[in-house]
Amino acid sequence: MIRFTVAVSLDNCIAGPGQSPDEPLGRGGEELHDWRFDKSLQTPEDAAIEAEHGQGVGAGIMGRNMFASGRGEWDLDWKGWWGPNPPYGFPVFVLTHYPRESLEMEGGTSFHFVTEGFDAALARAREAAGDADIQIVGGASTINQALAAGVVDRFRLHQKPIVLGEGGARLFVEPARYKVERVVASPHVTHMDFSA
Amino acid sequence: MIRFTVAVSLDNCIAGPGQSPDEPLGRGGEELHDWRFDKSLQTPEDAAIEAEHGQGVGAGIMGRNMFASGRGEWDLDWKGWWGPNPPYGFPVFVLTHYPRESLEMEGGTSFHFVTEGFDAALARAREAAGDADIQIVGGASTINQALAAGVVDRFRLHQKPIVLGEGGARLFVEPARYKVERVVASPHVTHMDFSA
């Protein structure tokens, strides 16, 4: 199964306008995740849903803009935003136009750089995942590419009741129809599961 | 209290791209409302929530583009999309650049054309509503104007799990923060109440 899980604003942005090295989630974007990190905003049900994140995933696909700020040739000292032990625990295939050696990180995460496009990354992720799920990790343009390719089986939105505004990284570009699978609302976030 | 209630897509559109006299809700936009009209898609809770629509409202504000297709001088034969007995039952103040005589319709609806802008329409709506609520009826640009003015106290989204796509009439333009008040999910629509 191919799926994604993202925190979104009311205007369906997963990052605010003005993304930069200092503000990788753009203006206001960190607030999308406040309920994850501030336990006082979290209900037991939020915690249980958050604990499901990444479970059953055997491989991921990520856009270069989520792995690094900037474009062009690689700064080989850059190994992602997440430190030596990224929160994935599975091989992540990073879409890029610039070849680079794979990176083996701690905790089971590895980054593999794919220059042949989304379909090639998906083929490699399928091989790595075996019977486990593939997670389209992000960002928005990679998720939209997966949606446009019609390969996404399920997705989960953690909706925060904020508007990030014009210039944010928006999901959902092409007309489509999904099914509501489950909705769980808490004071600070609404969790919504959909299937294709 | 000032509020609005709209049916929205996953990409926060209240109408699809390509709105026209033949397709006033744009491509795909009618599907936003299918659960209202096709009782087989409706749960008892959907029906109860839908029955709340317009209750307690004493006056409305509507943009010209919701009242009529096209711009410029009025076609005085045009009295809105809704026939002789529109589904409002209260005075509706229509924002326009072109003066026109008020229209008294059946069932308590009247249309009053306001050329002095949103604040003037709001002042007239307040006077007409008295202690009752004011509903920002639509369309998207009028709702966004009300949101930008900071006058909206509550709003309800009936979210359909469809994407209408680029060029649709989108809500939510400027950064903002709301509170989740209540969420009710059904197989075909998720009802979400927010407060400012």
CSV table of C-alpha atoms in Angstrom, one decimal:
chain,number,residue,atom,x,y,z
A,1,MET,CA,0.0,0.0,0.0
A,2,ILE,CA,1.2,3.5,-0.8
A,3,ARG,CA,0.2,6.2,1.6
A,4,PHE,CA,1.2,9.6,3.0
A,5,THR,CA,0.6,11.4,6.3
A,6,VAL,CA,1.0,15.1,6.7
A,7,ALA,CA,0.0,18.0,8.9
A,8,VAL,CA,-2.0,20.6,6.9
A,9,SER,CA,-3.5,24.0,7.5
A,10,LEU,CA,-7.1,24.9,6.7
A,11,ASP,CA,-5.8,26.1,3.4
A,12,ASN,CA,-4.2,22.8,2.8
A,13,CYS,CA,-0.6,23.9,3.1
A,14,ILE,CA,2.0,21.6,4.6
A,15,ALA,CA,4.5,24.6,4.9
A,16,GLY,CA,3.9,28.3,5.0
A,17,PRO,CA,5.2,30.9,2.6
A,18,GLY,CA,8.9,31.9,2.6
A,19,GLN,CA,10.6,28.6,3.2
A,20,SER,CA,14.3,29.1,4.0
A,21,PRO,CA,17.2,27.4,5.8
A,22,ASP,CA,16.2,29.3,8.9
A,23,GLU,CA,12.5,28.5,8.5
A,24,PRO,CA,12.2,25.2,6.7
A,25,LEU,CA,8.5,25.1,7.3
A,26,GLY,CA,8.0,28.7,6.2
A,27,ARG,CA,6.1,31.4,8.1
A,28,GLY,CA,3.8,29.9,10.6
A,29,GLY,CA,4.5,26.3,9.4
A,30,GLU,CA,5.8,25.0,12.7
A,31,GLU,CA,2.4,25.5,14.3
A,32,LEU,CA,1.1,22.7,12.2
A,33,HIS,CA,3.0,20.3,14.4
A,34,ASP,CA,2.6,22.0,17.8
A,35,TRP,CA,0.2,19.2,19.1
A,36,ARG,CA,2.9,16.7,18.5
A,37,PHE,CA,5.6,18.3,20.6
A,38,ASP,CA,3.5,20.1,23.3
A,39,LYS,CA,1.9,17.3,25.2
A,40,SER,CA,-0.5,19.7,26.9
A,41,LEU,CA,-2.2,20.1,23.5
A,42,GLN,CA,-2.5,16.4,23.0
A,43,THR,CA,-5.3,14.1,23.9
A,44,PRO,CA,-4.7,10.4,24.5
A,45,GLU,CA,-6.3,9.7,21.2
A,46,ASP,CA,-4.0,12.2,19.5
A,47,ALA,CA,-1.0,10.4,21.1
A,48,ALA,CA,-2.3,7.0,19.9
A,49,ILE,CA,-2.8,8.3,16.3
A,50,GLU,CA,0.6,10.0,16.3
A,51,ALA,CA,2.2,6.7,17.5
A,52,GLU,CA,0.8,5.0,14.3
A,53,HIS,CA,3.0,7.3,12.2
A,54,GLY,CA,5.4,5.3,10.1
A,55,GLN,CA,4.2,1.9,11.4
A,56,GLY,CA,4.2,-0.7,8.8
A,57,VAL,CA,6.3,1.4,6.4
A,58,GLY,CA,9.2,-0.3,4.6
A,59,ALA,CA,10.4,2.5,2.4
A,60,GLY,CA,9.8,6.2,1.7
A,61,ILE,CA,10.0,8.6,-1.2
A,62,MET,CA,11.0,12.2,-0.6
A,63,GLY,CA,11.5,15.3,-2.7
A,64,ARG,CA,14.9,17.0,-2.7
A,65,ASN,CA,13.3,20.2,-1.4
A,66,MET,CA,12.3,18.3,1.7
A,67,PHE,CA,15.8,16.8,2.2
A,68,ALA,CA,17.7,20.0,1.7
A,69,SER,CA,17.3,23.7,1.2
A,70,GLY,CA,18.6,25.1,-2.1
A,71,ARG,CA,19.2,23.4,-5.4
A,72,GLY,CA,22.0,22.6,-7.7
A,73,GLU,CA,25.1,20.5,-6.8
A,74,TRP,CA,25.1,18.8,-3.5
A,75,ASP,CA,26.8,20.1,-0.4
A,76,LEU,CA,28.1,16.7,0.7
A,77,ASP,CA,28.3,17.7,4.4
A,78,TRP,CA,24.5,18.1,4.4
A,79,LYS,CA,22.8,14.9,5.5
A,80,GLY,CA,19.2,16.2,6.0
A,81,TRP,CA,17.4,18.2,8.6
A,82,TRP,CA,17.1,15.4,11.1
A,83,GLY,CA,20.6,14.8,12.6
A,84,PRO,CA,22.4,11.4,12.7
A,85,ASN,CA,19.2,9.4,13.7
A,86,PRO,CA,16.3,10.6,11.4
A,87,PRO,CA,12.8,9.7,12.5
A,88,TYR,CA,12.2,7.3,9.6
A,89,GLY,CA,13.8,4.0,10.3
A,90,PHE,CA,13.5,2.8,6.7
A,91,PRO,CA,15.2,3.5,3.3
A,92,VAL,CA,14.2,6.8,1.8
A,93,PHE,CA,14.5,7.5,-1.9
A,94,VAL,CA,15.2,11.1,-2.5
A,95,LEU,CA,14.2,12.6,-5.9
A,96,THR,CA,17.0,14.8,-7.3
A,97,HIS,CA,18.6,15.8,-10.6
A,98,TYR,CA,22.1,15.5,-9.0
A,99,PRO,CA,23.6,12.0,-8.3
A,100,ARG,CA,25.0,11.4,-4.9
A,101,GLU,CA,26.2,8.3,-2.9
A,102,SER,CA,23.7,6.7,-0.6
A,103,LEU,CA,23.8,7.7,3.1
A,104,GLU,CA,23.5,5.2,5.9
A,105,MET,CA,22.2,6.9,9.0
A,106,GLU,CA,21.4,5.5,12.5
A,107,GLY,CA,18.2,3.8,13.5
A,108,GLY,CA,17.6,2.1,10.2
A,109,THR,CA,17.2,5.2,8.0
A,110,SER,CA,19.2,5.4,4.8
A,111,PHE,CA,18.9,8.0,2.0
A,112,HIS,CA,19.3,6.9,-1.6
A,113,PHE,CA,19.4,9.6,-4.4
A,114,VAL,CA,17.4,8.8,-7.5
A,115,THR,CA,17.9,10.9,-10.6
A,116,GLU,CA,15.6,8.9,-13.0
A,117,GLY,CA,12.3,10.5,-11.7
A,118,PHE,CA,9.3,9.5,-9.6
A,119,ASP,CA,8.5,6.1,-11.3
A,120,ALA,CA,12.1,5.0,-10.8
A,121,ALA,CA,12.0,6.0,-7.2
A,122,LEU,CA,8.7,4.1,-6.7
A,123,ALA,CA,10.2,1.0,-8.3
A,124,ARG,CA,13.1,1.1,-6.0
A,125,ALA,CA,10.9,1.8,-3.0
A,126,ARG,CA,8.7,-1.2,-3.9
A,127,GLU,CA,11.7,-3.4,-4.0
A,128,ALA,CA,13.0,-2.2,-0.7
A,129,ALA,CA,9.6,-2.3,1.0
A,130,GLY,CA,8.6,-5.8,0.0
A,131,ASP,CA,5.2,-6.5,1.6
A,132,ALA,CA,5.4,-3.4,3.8
A,133,ASP,CA,3.9,0.0,2.9
A,134,ILE,CA,5.5,2.8,1.0
A,135,GLN,CA,5.3,6.2,2.5
A,136,ILE,CA,5.3,9.3,0.3
A,137,VAL,CA,7.1,11.4,2.9
A,138,GLY,CA,6.8,14.8,1.2
A,139,GLY,CA,7.1,17.6,0.4
A,140,ALA,CA,3.9,18.9,-1.3
A,141,SER,CA,5.2,18.6,-4.9
A,142,THR,CA,6.3,15.0,-4.4
A,143,ILE,CA,2.9,14.1,-2.8
A,144,ASN,CA,1.1,15.9,-5.6
A,145,GLN,CA,3.2,14.0,-8.1
A,146,ALA,CA,2.2,10.7,-6.4
A,147,LEU,CA,-1.5,11.8,-6.4
A,148,ALA,CA,-1.3,12.7,-10.1
A,149,ALA,CA,0.2,9.3,-10.8
A,150,GLY,CA,-2.8,7.7,-9.2
A,151,VAL,CA,-0.6,5.4,-7.0
A,152,VAL,CA,-1.7,6.6,-3.5
A,153,ASP,CA,-4.0,4.2,-1.8
A,154,ARG,CA,-4.6,6.0,1.5
A,155,PHE,CA,-3.7,9.3,3.2
A,156,ARG,CA,-4.0,10.9,6.5
A,157,LEU,CA,-4.3,14.6,7.1
A,158,HIS,CA,-3.7,16.1,10.6
A,159,GLN,CA,-5.6,19.4,10.1
A,160,LYS,CA,-4.7,22.4,12.2
A,161,PRO,CA,-7.3,25.2,12.3
A,162,ILE,CA,-4.9,27.8,11.0
A,163,VAL,CA,-4.5,29.5,7.6
A,164,LEU,CA,-0.9,29.8,6.4
A,165,GLY,CA,-1.8,31.9,3.4
A,166,GLU,CA,-0.8,32.5,-0.2
A,167,GLY,CA,2.6,31.2,-1.2
A,168,GLY,CA,2.4,28.2,1.2
A,169,ALA,CA,3.2,24.7,-0.1
A,170,ARG,CA,-0.2,23.4,-1.1
A,171,LEU,CA,-1.5,19.9,-1.5
A,172,PHE,CA,-4.1,18.8,-4.0
A,173,VAL,CA,-3.8,20.3,-7.5
A,174,GLU,CA,-5.7,18.0,-9.9
A,175,PRO,CA,-9.4,17.1,-9.7
A,176,ALA,CA,-9.9,13.8,-7.8
A,177,ARG,CA,-12.4,12.0,-5.6
A,178,TYR,CA,-11.6,10.1,-2.4
A,179,LYS,CA,-13.4,8.3,0.4
A,180,VAL,CA,-13.6,9.4,4.0
A,181,GLU,CA,-12.4,6.4,6.1
A,182,ARG,CA,-12.2,7.9,9.6
A,183,VAL,CA,-12.2,11.3,11.3
A,184,VAL,CA,-11.1,11.9,14.8
A,185,ALA,CA,-11.3,15.5,16.2
A,186,SER,CA,-9.5,16.9,19.1
A,187,PRO,CA,-9.4,20.5,20.4
A,188,HIS,CA,-6.2,21.3,18.6
A,189,VAL,CA,-6.1,19.0,15.5
A,190,THR,CA,-8.5,17.0,13.4
A,191,HIS,CA,-7.2,13.7,12.1
A,192,MET,CA,-8.7,12.6,8.8
A,193,ASP,CA,-8.1,9.3,6.9
A,194,PHE,CA,-9.0,9.0,3.2
A,195,SER,CA,-8.7,6.2,0.7
A,196,ALA,CA,-8.5,6.5,-3.1
B,1,MET,CA,-23.0,36.8,15.7
B,2,ILE,CA,-21.5,36.8,12.2
B,3,ARG,CA,-21.1,33.4,10.5
B,4,PHE,CA,-20.9,31.5,7.3
B,5,THR,CA,-21.7,27.9,6.2
B,6,VAL,CA,-20.3,26.5,3.0
B,7,ALA,CA,-19.6,23.2,1.2
B,8,VAL,CA,-16.0,22.9,0.4
B,9,SER,CA,-13.7,20.5,-1.4
B,10,LEU,CA,-10.4,19.1,0.0
B,11,ASP,CA,-8.7,21.9,-1.7
B,12,ASN,CA,-11.0,24.4,0.0
B,13,CYS,CA,-12.9,25.5,-3.1
B,14,ILE,CA,-16.6,26.3,-2.9
B,15,ALA,CA,-16.9,26.2,-6.7
B,16,GLY,CA,-14.8,24.5,-9.4
B,17,PRO,CA,-12.9,26.2,-12.2
B,18,GLY,CA,-14.8,27.6,-15.2
B,19,GLN,CA,-17.9,29.1,-13.5
B,20,SER,CA,-20.4,30.1,-16.2
B,21,PRO,CA,-24.2,30.7,-16.5
B,22,ASP,CA,-24.6,27.0,-17.5
B,23,GLU,CA,-22.3,25.8,-14.7
B,24,PRO,CA,-22.6,28.3,-11.9
B,25,LEU,CA,-20.7,26.1,-9.5
B,26,GLY,CA,-17.9,25.4,-12.1
B,27,ARG,CA,-16.6,22.1,-13.1
B,28,GLY,CA,-17.3,19.5,-10.5
B,29,GLY,CA,-18.8,22.0,-8.1
B,30,GLU,CA,-22.2,20.5,-7.9
B,31,GLU,CA,-20.8,17.4,-6.3
B,32,LEU,CA,-20.0,19.5,-3.2
B,33,HIS,CA,-23.8,19.4,-2.5
B,34,ASP,CA,-24.7,15.9,-3.5
B,35,TRP,CA,-25.3,14.7,0.1
B,36,ARG,CA,-27.9,17.5,0.5
B,37,PHE,CA,-30.0,16.4,-2.4
B,38,ASP,CA,-29.5,12.7,-2.6
B,39,LYS,CA,-31.0,11.4,0.6
B,40,SER,CA,-29.3,8.0,0.1
B,41,LEU,CA,-26.0,9.7,0.8
B,42,GLN,CA,-27.3,11.3,4.0
B,43,THR,CA,-27.2,10.0,7.5
B,44,PRO,CA,-29.7,11.2,10.1
B,45,GLU,CA,-27.0,13.4,11.6
B,46,ASP,CA,-26.2,14.9,8.2
B,47,ALA,CA,-29.9,15.7,7.9
B,48,ALA,CA,-30.0,17.3,11.4
B,49,ILE,CA,-27.0,19.4,10.7
B,50,GLU,CA,-28.3,20.5,7.3
B,51,ALA,CA,-31.6,21.5,8.9
B,52,GLU,CA,-29.7,23.9,11.1
B,53,HIS,CA,-28.7,25.9,8.0
B,54,GLY,CA,-30.0,29.4,8.1
B,55,GLN,CA,-31.6,29.0,11.6
B,56,GLY,CA,-31.2,32.1,13.7
B,57,VAL,CA,-30.1,34.2,10.8
B,58,GLY,CA,-31.7,37.6,10.4
B,59,ALA,CA,-29.8,39.0,7.4
B,60,GLY,CA,-27.2,38.0,4.9
B,61,ILE,CA,-24.4,39.5,2.8
B,62,MET,CA,-23.7,38.2,-0.7
B,63,GLY,CA,-21.3,39.1,-3.4
B,64,ARG,CA,-22.6,40.0,-6.8
B,65,ASN,CA,-20.9,37.0,-8.4
B,66,MET,CA,-23.0,34.8,-6.3
B,67,PHE,CA,-26.2,36.6,-7.2
B,68,ALA,CA,-25.6,36.8,-11.0
B,69,SER,CA,-23.3,35.6,-13.7
B,70,GLY,CA,-21.4,38.4,-15.5
B,71,ARG,CA,-20.6,41.9,-14.5
B,72,GLY,CA,-21.4,45.4,-15.6
B,73,GLU,CA,-24.9,47.0,-15.8
B,74,TRP,CA,-27.8,44.9,-14.5
B,75,ASP,CA,-30.1,42.8,-16.5
B,76,LEU,CA,-33.2,43.7,-14.5
B,77,ASP,CA,-35.0,40.5,-15.5
B,78,TRP,CA,-32.5,38.6,-13.5
B,79,LYS,CA,-33.6,38.0,-9.9
B,80,GLY,CA,-31.0,35.5,-8.8
B,81,TRP,CA,-30.5,31.8,-9.4
B,82,TRP,CA,-33.2,30.6,-7.0
B,83,GLY,CA,-36.6,31.3,-8.6
B,84,PRO,CA,-39.4,33.3,-7.0
B,85,ASN,CA,-38.9,31.7,-3.5
B,86,PRO,CA,-35.2,31.7,-2.6
B,87,PRO,CA,-33.9,29.5,0.2
B,88,TYR,CA,-33.0,32.3,2.5
B,89,GLY,CA,-36.0,33.8,4.1
B,90,PHE,CA,-34.2,36.9,5.3
B,91,PRO,CA,-33.0,40.2,3.7
B,92,VAL,CA,-29.8,39.7,1.7
B,93,PHE,CA,-27.5,42.6,1.0
B,94,VAL,CA,-25.8,42.2,-2.3
B,95,LEU,CA,-22.4,43.9,-2.9
B,96,THR,CA,-22.2,45.5,-6.3
B,97,HIS,CA,-20.8,48.5,-8.1
B,98,TYR,CA,-24.1,49.0,-10.0
B,99,PRO,CA,-27.1,50.5,-8.1
B,100,ARG,CA,-30.4,48.7,-8.4
B,101,GLU,CA,-33.9,48.8,-6.8
B,102,SER,CA,-34.5,46.2,-4.0
B,103,LEU,CA,-36.3,43.0,-4.9
B,104,GLU,CA,-39.0,41.6,-2.6
B,105,MET,CA,-39.2,37.8,-3.2
B,106,GLU,CA,-41.5,35.2,-1.7
B,107,GLY,CA,-40.8,33.5,1.6
B,108,GLY,CA,-39.3,36.4,3.4
B,109,THR,CA,-36.3,36.9,1.2
B,110,SER,CA,-35.4,40.3,-0.2
B,111,PHE,CA,-32.4,41.5,-2.1
B,112,HIS,CA,-30.9,44.9,-1.4
B,113,PHE,CA,-28.1,46.2,-3.6
B,114,VAL,CA,-25.3,48.0,-1.8
B,115,THR,CA,-22.7,50.0,-3.7
B,116,GLU,CA,-20.8,51.4,-0.8
B,117,GLY,CA,-18.7,48.3,0.0
B,118,PHE,CA,-18.5,45.6,2.6
B,119,ASP,CA,-18.6,47.8,5.7
B,120,ALA,CA,-21.8,49.5,4.5
B,121,ALA,CA,-23.4,46.2,3.7
B,122,LEU,CA,-22.5,44.9,7.2
B,123,ALA,CA,-23.9,48.0,8.8
B,124,ARG,CA,-27.2,47.5,7.0
B,125,ALA,CA,-27.3,43.8,7.7
B,126,ARG,CA,-26.7,44.5,11.4
B,127,GLU,CA,-29.6,46.9,11.4
B,128,ALA,CA,-31.9,44.4,9.6
B,129,ALA,CA,-30.8,41.4,11.8
B,130,GLY,CA,-31.3,43.0,15.1
B,131,ASP,CA,-30.4,40.4,17.7
B,132,ALA,CA,-30.3,37.6,15.1
B,133,ASP,CA,-27.2,36.4,13.3
B,134,ILE,CA,-25.7,37.7,10.1
B,135,GLN,CA,-24.8,35.1,7.5
B,136,ILE,CA,-22.0,35.8,5.0
B,137,VAL,CA,-23.7,33.8,2.3
B,138,GLY,CA,-20.9,33.8,-0.3
B,139,GLY,CA,-19.2,33.6,-2.7
B,140,ALA,CA,-15.6,33.0,-1.8
B,141,SER,CA,-14.3,36.5,-2.3
B,142,THR,CA,-17.1,38.0,-0.1
B,143,ILE,CA,-16.3,35.4,2.6
B,144,ASN,CA,-12.6,36.1,2.3
B,145,GLN,CA,-13.4,39.8,2.6
B,146,ALA,CA,-15.3,39.2,5.8
B,147,LEU,CA,-12.5,37.0,7.2
B,148,ALA,CA,-9.9,39.7,6.3
B,149,ALA,CA,-12.1,42.3,8.1
B,150,GLY,CA,-12.0,40.1,11.2
B,151,VAL,CA,-15.7,40.1,11.7
B,152,VAL,CA,-16.5,36.4,11.4
B,153,ASP,CA,-17.3,34.8,14.8
B,154,ARG,CA,-18.1,31.2,13.6
B,155,PHE,CA,-18.0,29.2,10.5
B,156,ARG,CA,-19.1,25.7,9.3
B,157,LEU,CA,-17.4,23.8,6.5
B,158,HIS,CA,-19.2,20.8,5.0
B,159,GLN,CA,-16.1,19.1,3.5
B,160,LYS,CA,-16.5,16.7,0.6
B,161,PRO,CA,-13.5,14.4,-0.1
B,162,ILE,CA,-13.0,15.7,-3.6
B,163,VAL,CA,-10.4,18.0,-5.2
B,164,LEU,CA,-11.8,20.6,-7.6
B,165,GLY,CA,-8.5,21.8,-8.8
B,166,GLU,CA,-6.7,24.9,-9.9
B,167,GLY,CA,-8.9,27.8,-10.8
B,168,GLY,CA,-11.6,26.9,-8.3
B,169,ALA,CA,-13.1,29.6,-6.0
B,170,ARG,CA,-10.9,29.2,-2.9
B,171,LEU,CA,-11.5,30.1,0.7
B,172,PHE,CA,-8.8,31.3,3.1
B,173,VAL,CA,-6.3,33.7,1.8
B,174,GLU,CA,-4.7,35.5,4.7
B,175,PRO,CA,-2.9,33.9,7.7
B,176,ALA,CA,-5.3,33.3,10.6
B,177,ARG,CA,-5.9,31.0,13.6
B,178,TYR,CA,-9.3,29.5,14.5
B,179,LYS,CA,-10.6,27.1,17.1
B,180,VAL,CA,-12.2,23.7,16.3
B,181,GLU,CA,-15.6,23.6,17.9
B,182,ARG,CA,-17.1,20.4,16.6
B,183,VAL,CA,-16.5,17.9,13.9
B,184,VAL,CA,-19.0,15.3,12.7
B,185,ALA,CA,-18.0,12.9,10.0
B,186,SER,CA,-20.2,10.9,7.8
B,187,PRO,CA,-19.4,8.6,4.9
B,188,HIS,CA,-19.9,11.3,2.3
B,189,VAL,CA,-19.2,14.6,4.1
B,190,THR,CA,-17.4,15.9,7.2
B,191,HIS,CA,-19.0,18.8,9.0
B,192,MET,CA,-16.6,21.1,10.8
B,193,ASP,CA,-17.4,24.0,13.0
B,194,PHE,CA,-14.8,26.6,13.9
B,195,SER,CA,-14.8,29.8,15.9
B,196,ALA,CA,-12.6,32.9,15.6
